[in-house]
Short mmCIF file of C-alpha atoms in Angstrom, two decimals:
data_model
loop_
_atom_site.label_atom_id
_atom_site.label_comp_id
_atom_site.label_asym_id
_atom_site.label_seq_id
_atom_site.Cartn_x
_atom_site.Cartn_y
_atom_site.Cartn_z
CA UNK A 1 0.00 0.00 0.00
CA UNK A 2 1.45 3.34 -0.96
CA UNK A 3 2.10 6.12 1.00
CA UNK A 4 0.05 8.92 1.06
CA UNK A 5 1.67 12.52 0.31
CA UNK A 6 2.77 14.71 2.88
CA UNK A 7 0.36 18.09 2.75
CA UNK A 8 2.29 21.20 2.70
CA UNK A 9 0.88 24.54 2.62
CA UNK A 10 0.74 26.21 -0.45
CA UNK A 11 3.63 28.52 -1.46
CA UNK A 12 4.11 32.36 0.13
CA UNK A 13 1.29 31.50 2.72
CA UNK A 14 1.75 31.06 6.14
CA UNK A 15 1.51 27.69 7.71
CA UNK A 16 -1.37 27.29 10.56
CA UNK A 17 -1.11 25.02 13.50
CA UNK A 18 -3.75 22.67 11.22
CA UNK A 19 -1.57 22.38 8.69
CA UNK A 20 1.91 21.83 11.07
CA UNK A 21 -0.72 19.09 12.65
CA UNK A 22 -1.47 17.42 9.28
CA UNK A 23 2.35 17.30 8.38
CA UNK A 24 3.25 15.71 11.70
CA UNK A 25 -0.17 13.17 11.21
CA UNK A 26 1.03 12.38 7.72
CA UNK A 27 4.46 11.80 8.85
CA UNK A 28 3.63 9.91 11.48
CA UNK A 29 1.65 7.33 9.06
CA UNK A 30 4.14 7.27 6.58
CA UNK A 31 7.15 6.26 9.38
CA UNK A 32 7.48 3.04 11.45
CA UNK A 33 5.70 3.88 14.45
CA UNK A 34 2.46 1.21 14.78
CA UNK A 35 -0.14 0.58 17.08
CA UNK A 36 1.28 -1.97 18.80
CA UNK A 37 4.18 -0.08 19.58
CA UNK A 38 1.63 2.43 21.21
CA UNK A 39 -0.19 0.43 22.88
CA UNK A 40 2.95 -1.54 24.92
CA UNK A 41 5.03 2.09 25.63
CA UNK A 42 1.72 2.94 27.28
CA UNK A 43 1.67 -0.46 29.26
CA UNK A 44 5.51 0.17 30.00
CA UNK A 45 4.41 3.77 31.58
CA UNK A 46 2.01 2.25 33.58
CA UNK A 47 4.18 -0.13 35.01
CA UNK A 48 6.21 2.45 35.91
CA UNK A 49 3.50 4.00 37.65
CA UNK A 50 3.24 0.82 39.59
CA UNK A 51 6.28 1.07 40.63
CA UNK A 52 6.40 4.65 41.68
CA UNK A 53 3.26 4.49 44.01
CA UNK A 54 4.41 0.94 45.57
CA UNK A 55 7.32 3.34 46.61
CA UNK A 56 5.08 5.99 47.40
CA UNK A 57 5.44 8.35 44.59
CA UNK A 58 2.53 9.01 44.15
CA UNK A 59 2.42 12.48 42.14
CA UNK A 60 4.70 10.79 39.80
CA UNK A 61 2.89 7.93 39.92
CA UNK A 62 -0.07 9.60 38.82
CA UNK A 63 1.51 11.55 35.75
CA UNK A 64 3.62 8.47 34.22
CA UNK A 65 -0.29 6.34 34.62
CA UNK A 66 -1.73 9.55 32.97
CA UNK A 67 0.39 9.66 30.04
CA UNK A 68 0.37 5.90 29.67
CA UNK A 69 -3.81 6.21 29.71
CA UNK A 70 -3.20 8.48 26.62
CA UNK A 71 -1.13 6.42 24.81
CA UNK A 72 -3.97 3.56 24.92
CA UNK A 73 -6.13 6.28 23.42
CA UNK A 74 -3.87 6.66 20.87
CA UNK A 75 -3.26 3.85 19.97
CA UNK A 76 -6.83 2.85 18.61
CA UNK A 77 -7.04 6.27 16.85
CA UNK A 78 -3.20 5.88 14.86
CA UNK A 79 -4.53 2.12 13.64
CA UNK A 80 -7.51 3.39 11.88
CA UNK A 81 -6.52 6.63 10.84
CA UNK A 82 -2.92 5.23 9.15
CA UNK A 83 -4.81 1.96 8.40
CA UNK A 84 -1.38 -0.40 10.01
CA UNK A 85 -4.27 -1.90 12.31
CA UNK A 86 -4.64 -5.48 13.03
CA UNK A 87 -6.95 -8.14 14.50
CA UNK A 88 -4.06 -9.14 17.05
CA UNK A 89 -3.42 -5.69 18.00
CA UNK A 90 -6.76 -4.80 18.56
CA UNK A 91 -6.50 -8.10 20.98
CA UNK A 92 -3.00 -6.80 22.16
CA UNK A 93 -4.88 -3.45 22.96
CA UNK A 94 -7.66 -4.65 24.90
CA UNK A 95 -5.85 -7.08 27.19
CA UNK A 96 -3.13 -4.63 28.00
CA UNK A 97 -5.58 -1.91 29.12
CA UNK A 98 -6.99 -4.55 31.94
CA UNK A 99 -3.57 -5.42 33.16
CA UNK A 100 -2.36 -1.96 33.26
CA UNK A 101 -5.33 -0.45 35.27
CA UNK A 102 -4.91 -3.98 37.38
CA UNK A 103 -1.18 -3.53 38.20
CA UNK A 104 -1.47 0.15 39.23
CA UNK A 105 -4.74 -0.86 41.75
CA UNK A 106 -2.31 -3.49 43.08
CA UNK A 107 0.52 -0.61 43.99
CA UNK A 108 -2.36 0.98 45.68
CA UNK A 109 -3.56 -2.15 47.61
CA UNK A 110 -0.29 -2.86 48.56
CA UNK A 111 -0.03 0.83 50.07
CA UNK A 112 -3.57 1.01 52.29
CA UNK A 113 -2.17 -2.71 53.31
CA UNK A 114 1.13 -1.18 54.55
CA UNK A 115 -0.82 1.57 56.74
CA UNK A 116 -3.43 -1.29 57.74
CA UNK A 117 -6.24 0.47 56.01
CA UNK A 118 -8.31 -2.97 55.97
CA UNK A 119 -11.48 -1.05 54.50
CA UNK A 120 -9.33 0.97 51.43
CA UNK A 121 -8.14 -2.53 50.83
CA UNK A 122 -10.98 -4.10 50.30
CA UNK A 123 -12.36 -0.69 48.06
CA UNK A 124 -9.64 -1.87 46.12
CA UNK A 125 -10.49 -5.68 45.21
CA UNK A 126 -13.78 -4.16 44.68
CA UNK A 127 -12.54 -1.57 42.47
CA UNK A 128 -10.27 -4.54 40.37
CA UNK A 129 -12.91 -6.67 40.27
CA UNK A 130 -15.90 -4.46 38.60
CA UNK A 131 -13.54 -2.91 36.21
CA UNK A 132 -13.05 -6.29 34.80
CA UNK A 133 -16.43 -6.77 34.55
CA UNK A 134 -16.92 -3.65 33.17
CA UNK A 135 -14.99 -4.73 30.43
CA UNK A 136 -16.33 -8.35 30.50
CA UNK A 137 -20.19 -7.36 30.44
CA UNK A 138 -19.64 -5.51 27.13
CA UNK A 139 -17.56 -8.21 25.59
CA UNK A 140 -19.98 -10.62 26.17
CA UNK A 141 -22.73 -8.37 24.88
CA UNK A 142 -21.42 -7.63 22.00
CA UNK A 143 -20.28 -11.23 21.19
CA UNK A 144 -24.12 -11.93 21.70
CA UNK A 145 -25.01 -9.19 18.98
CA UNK A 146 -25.58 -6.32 22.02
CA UNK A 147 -24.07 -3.09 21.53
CA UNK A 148 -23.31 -2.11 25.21
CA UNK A 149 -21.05 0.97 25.91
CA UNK A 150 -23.62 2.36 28.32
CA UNK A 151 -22.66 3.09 32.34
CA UNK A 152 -21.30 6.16 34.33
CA UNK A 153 -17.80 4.14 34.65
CA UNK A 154 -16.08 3.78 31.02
CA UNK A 155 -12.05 3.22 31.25
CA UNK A 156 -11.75 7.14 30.46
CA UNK A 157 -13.80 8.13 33.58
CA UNK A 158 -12.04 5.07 35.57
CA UNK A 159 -8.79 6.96 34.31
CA UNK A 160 -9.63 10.76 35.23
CA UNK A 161 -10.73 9.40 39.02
CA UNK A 162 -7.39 7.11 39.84
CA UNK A 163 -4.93 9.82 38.07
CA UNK A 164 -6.76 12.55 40.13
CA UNK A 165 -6.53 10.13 43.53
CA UNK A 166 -2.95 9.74 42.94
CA UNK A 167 -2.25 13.06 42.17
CA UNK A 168 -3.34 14.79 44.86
CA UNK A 169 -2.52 11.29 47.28
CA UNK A 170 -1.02 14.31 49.31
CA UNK A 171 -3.64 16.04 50.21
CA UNK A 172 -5.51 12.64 51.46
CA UNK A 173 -7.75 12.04 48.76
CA UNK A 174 -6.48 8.70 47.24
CA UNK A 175 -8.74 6.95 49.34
CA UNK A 176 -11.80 9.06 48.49
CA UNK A 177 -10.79 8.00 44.65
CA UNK A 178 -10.52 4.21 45.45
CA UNK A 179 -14.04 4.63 47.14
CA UNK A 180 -15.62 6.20 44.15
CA UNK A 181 -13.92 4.46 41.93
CA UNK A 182 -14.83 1.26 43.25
CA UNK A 183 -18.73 2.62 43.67
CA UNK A 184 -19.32 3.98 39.96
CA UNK A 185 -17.53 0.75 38.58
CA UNK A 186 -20.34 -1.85 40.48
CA UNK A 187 -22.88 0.35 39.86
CA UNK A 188 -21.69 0.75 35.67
CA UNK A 189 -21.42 -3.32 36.07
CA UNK A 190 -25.73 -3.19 36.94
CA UNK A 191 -26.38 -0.85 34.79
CA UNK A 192 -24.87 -3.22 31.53
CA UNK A 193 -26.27 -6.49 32.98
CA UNK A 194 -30.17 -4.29 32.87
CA UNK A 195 -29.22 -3.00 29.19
CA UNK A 196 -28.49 -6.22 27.82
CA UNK A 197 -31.35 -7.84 29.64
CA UNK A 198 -33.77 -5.25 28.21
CA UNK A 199 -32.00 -5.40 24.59
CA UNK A 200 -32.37 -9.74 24.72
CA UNK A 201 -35.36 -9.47 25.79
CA UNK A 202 -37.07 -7.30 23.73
CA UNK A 203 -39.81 -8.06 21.43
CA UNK A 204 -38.91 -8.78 18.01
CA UNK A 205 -40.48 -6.02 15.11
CA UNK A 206 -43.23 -7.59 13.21
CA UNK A 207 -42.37 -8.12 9.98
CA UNK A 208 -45.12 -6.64 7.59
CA UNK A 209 -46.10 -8.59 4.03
CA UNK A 210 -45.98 -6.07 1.45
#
């Protein structure tokens, strides 16, 4: 597949930031880079982040997860705008996104276990545990013909309340986070199970005779 041309402004006018964005898009498509390569720098960052709050960092903590959250936004957006996806790395995507959010909950576990908060600990497993099933309940769905991307709790607001707990861990407000976190997720979880119910069991359209 060729490559497409690199857009340049036209001569004597003055580049705009659109048109220094669509050079840097274009290039981007025509070089190496590919999803895959996104998608595991983002689950490197994130284990990083792992690291950095098991030793209690959390600030940086929080930025290197936030910046490896972006990259697995990325990632989905590169593959179909430079067309390099593939069925294995939308796969590759997928599973990496539950281990990264799972390793960085574990770093925080490990912390509230260390200061023998018993009941953040426990927010925690709760937390884990719905976000996979966040993830699982639409799976399922949509292997049984359900579209289901409905709930309060997607992986971007999931994101947006851990990076904000471990952000401002300093001013006491990790826990909060973990609490919320681990609320929205169960309550996303419901709120799939009742969408697909109502979508399965809904009554078929009669189909007229013309």
């Amino acid at each position: 597949m060729s490559s497409p041309p690199v857009e340049r402004p036209p001569r004597g006018s003055r580049p705009t930031a659109r048109d220094y964005q669509a050079q840097m898009r274009d290039r981007l498509i025509t070089s190496r880079l590919t999803p895959n390569a996104i998608s595991l720098t983002g689950f490197a960052l994130c284990v990083v982040a792992a690291v950095l709050v098991w030793e209690e960092y959390f600030f940086l903590g929080g930025i290197a997860f936030i910046v490896g959250s972006v990259c697995d936004t990325l990632d989905g957006r590169y593959s179909r705008m430079s067309g390099k996806g593939t069925a294995f790395g939308a796969f590759l995507d997928s599973t990496l996104d539950r281990i990264e959010e799972g390793v960085v909950l574990a770093a925080v576990a490990y912390h509230f276990s260390s200061e023998g908060d018993d009941v953040a600990v426990a927010a925690v497993v709760v937390a884990v545990l719905a976000s996979l099933m966040v993830s699982y309940t639409r799976a399922r769905a949509e292997a049984l013909g359900v579209e289901c991307k409905v709930g309060i709790a997607d992986r971007a607001v999931r994101v947006v309340i851990l990076s904000a707990g471990l952000v401002f861990a300093g001013l006491d407000l990790l826990a909060p986070a973990v609490y919320v976190l681990a609320g929205l997720s169960t309550i996303t979880v419901f709120q799939r199970i009742w969408h697909v119910r109502k979508e399965l069991t809904r009554p078929a359209e009669p189909v007229s005779d013309l």
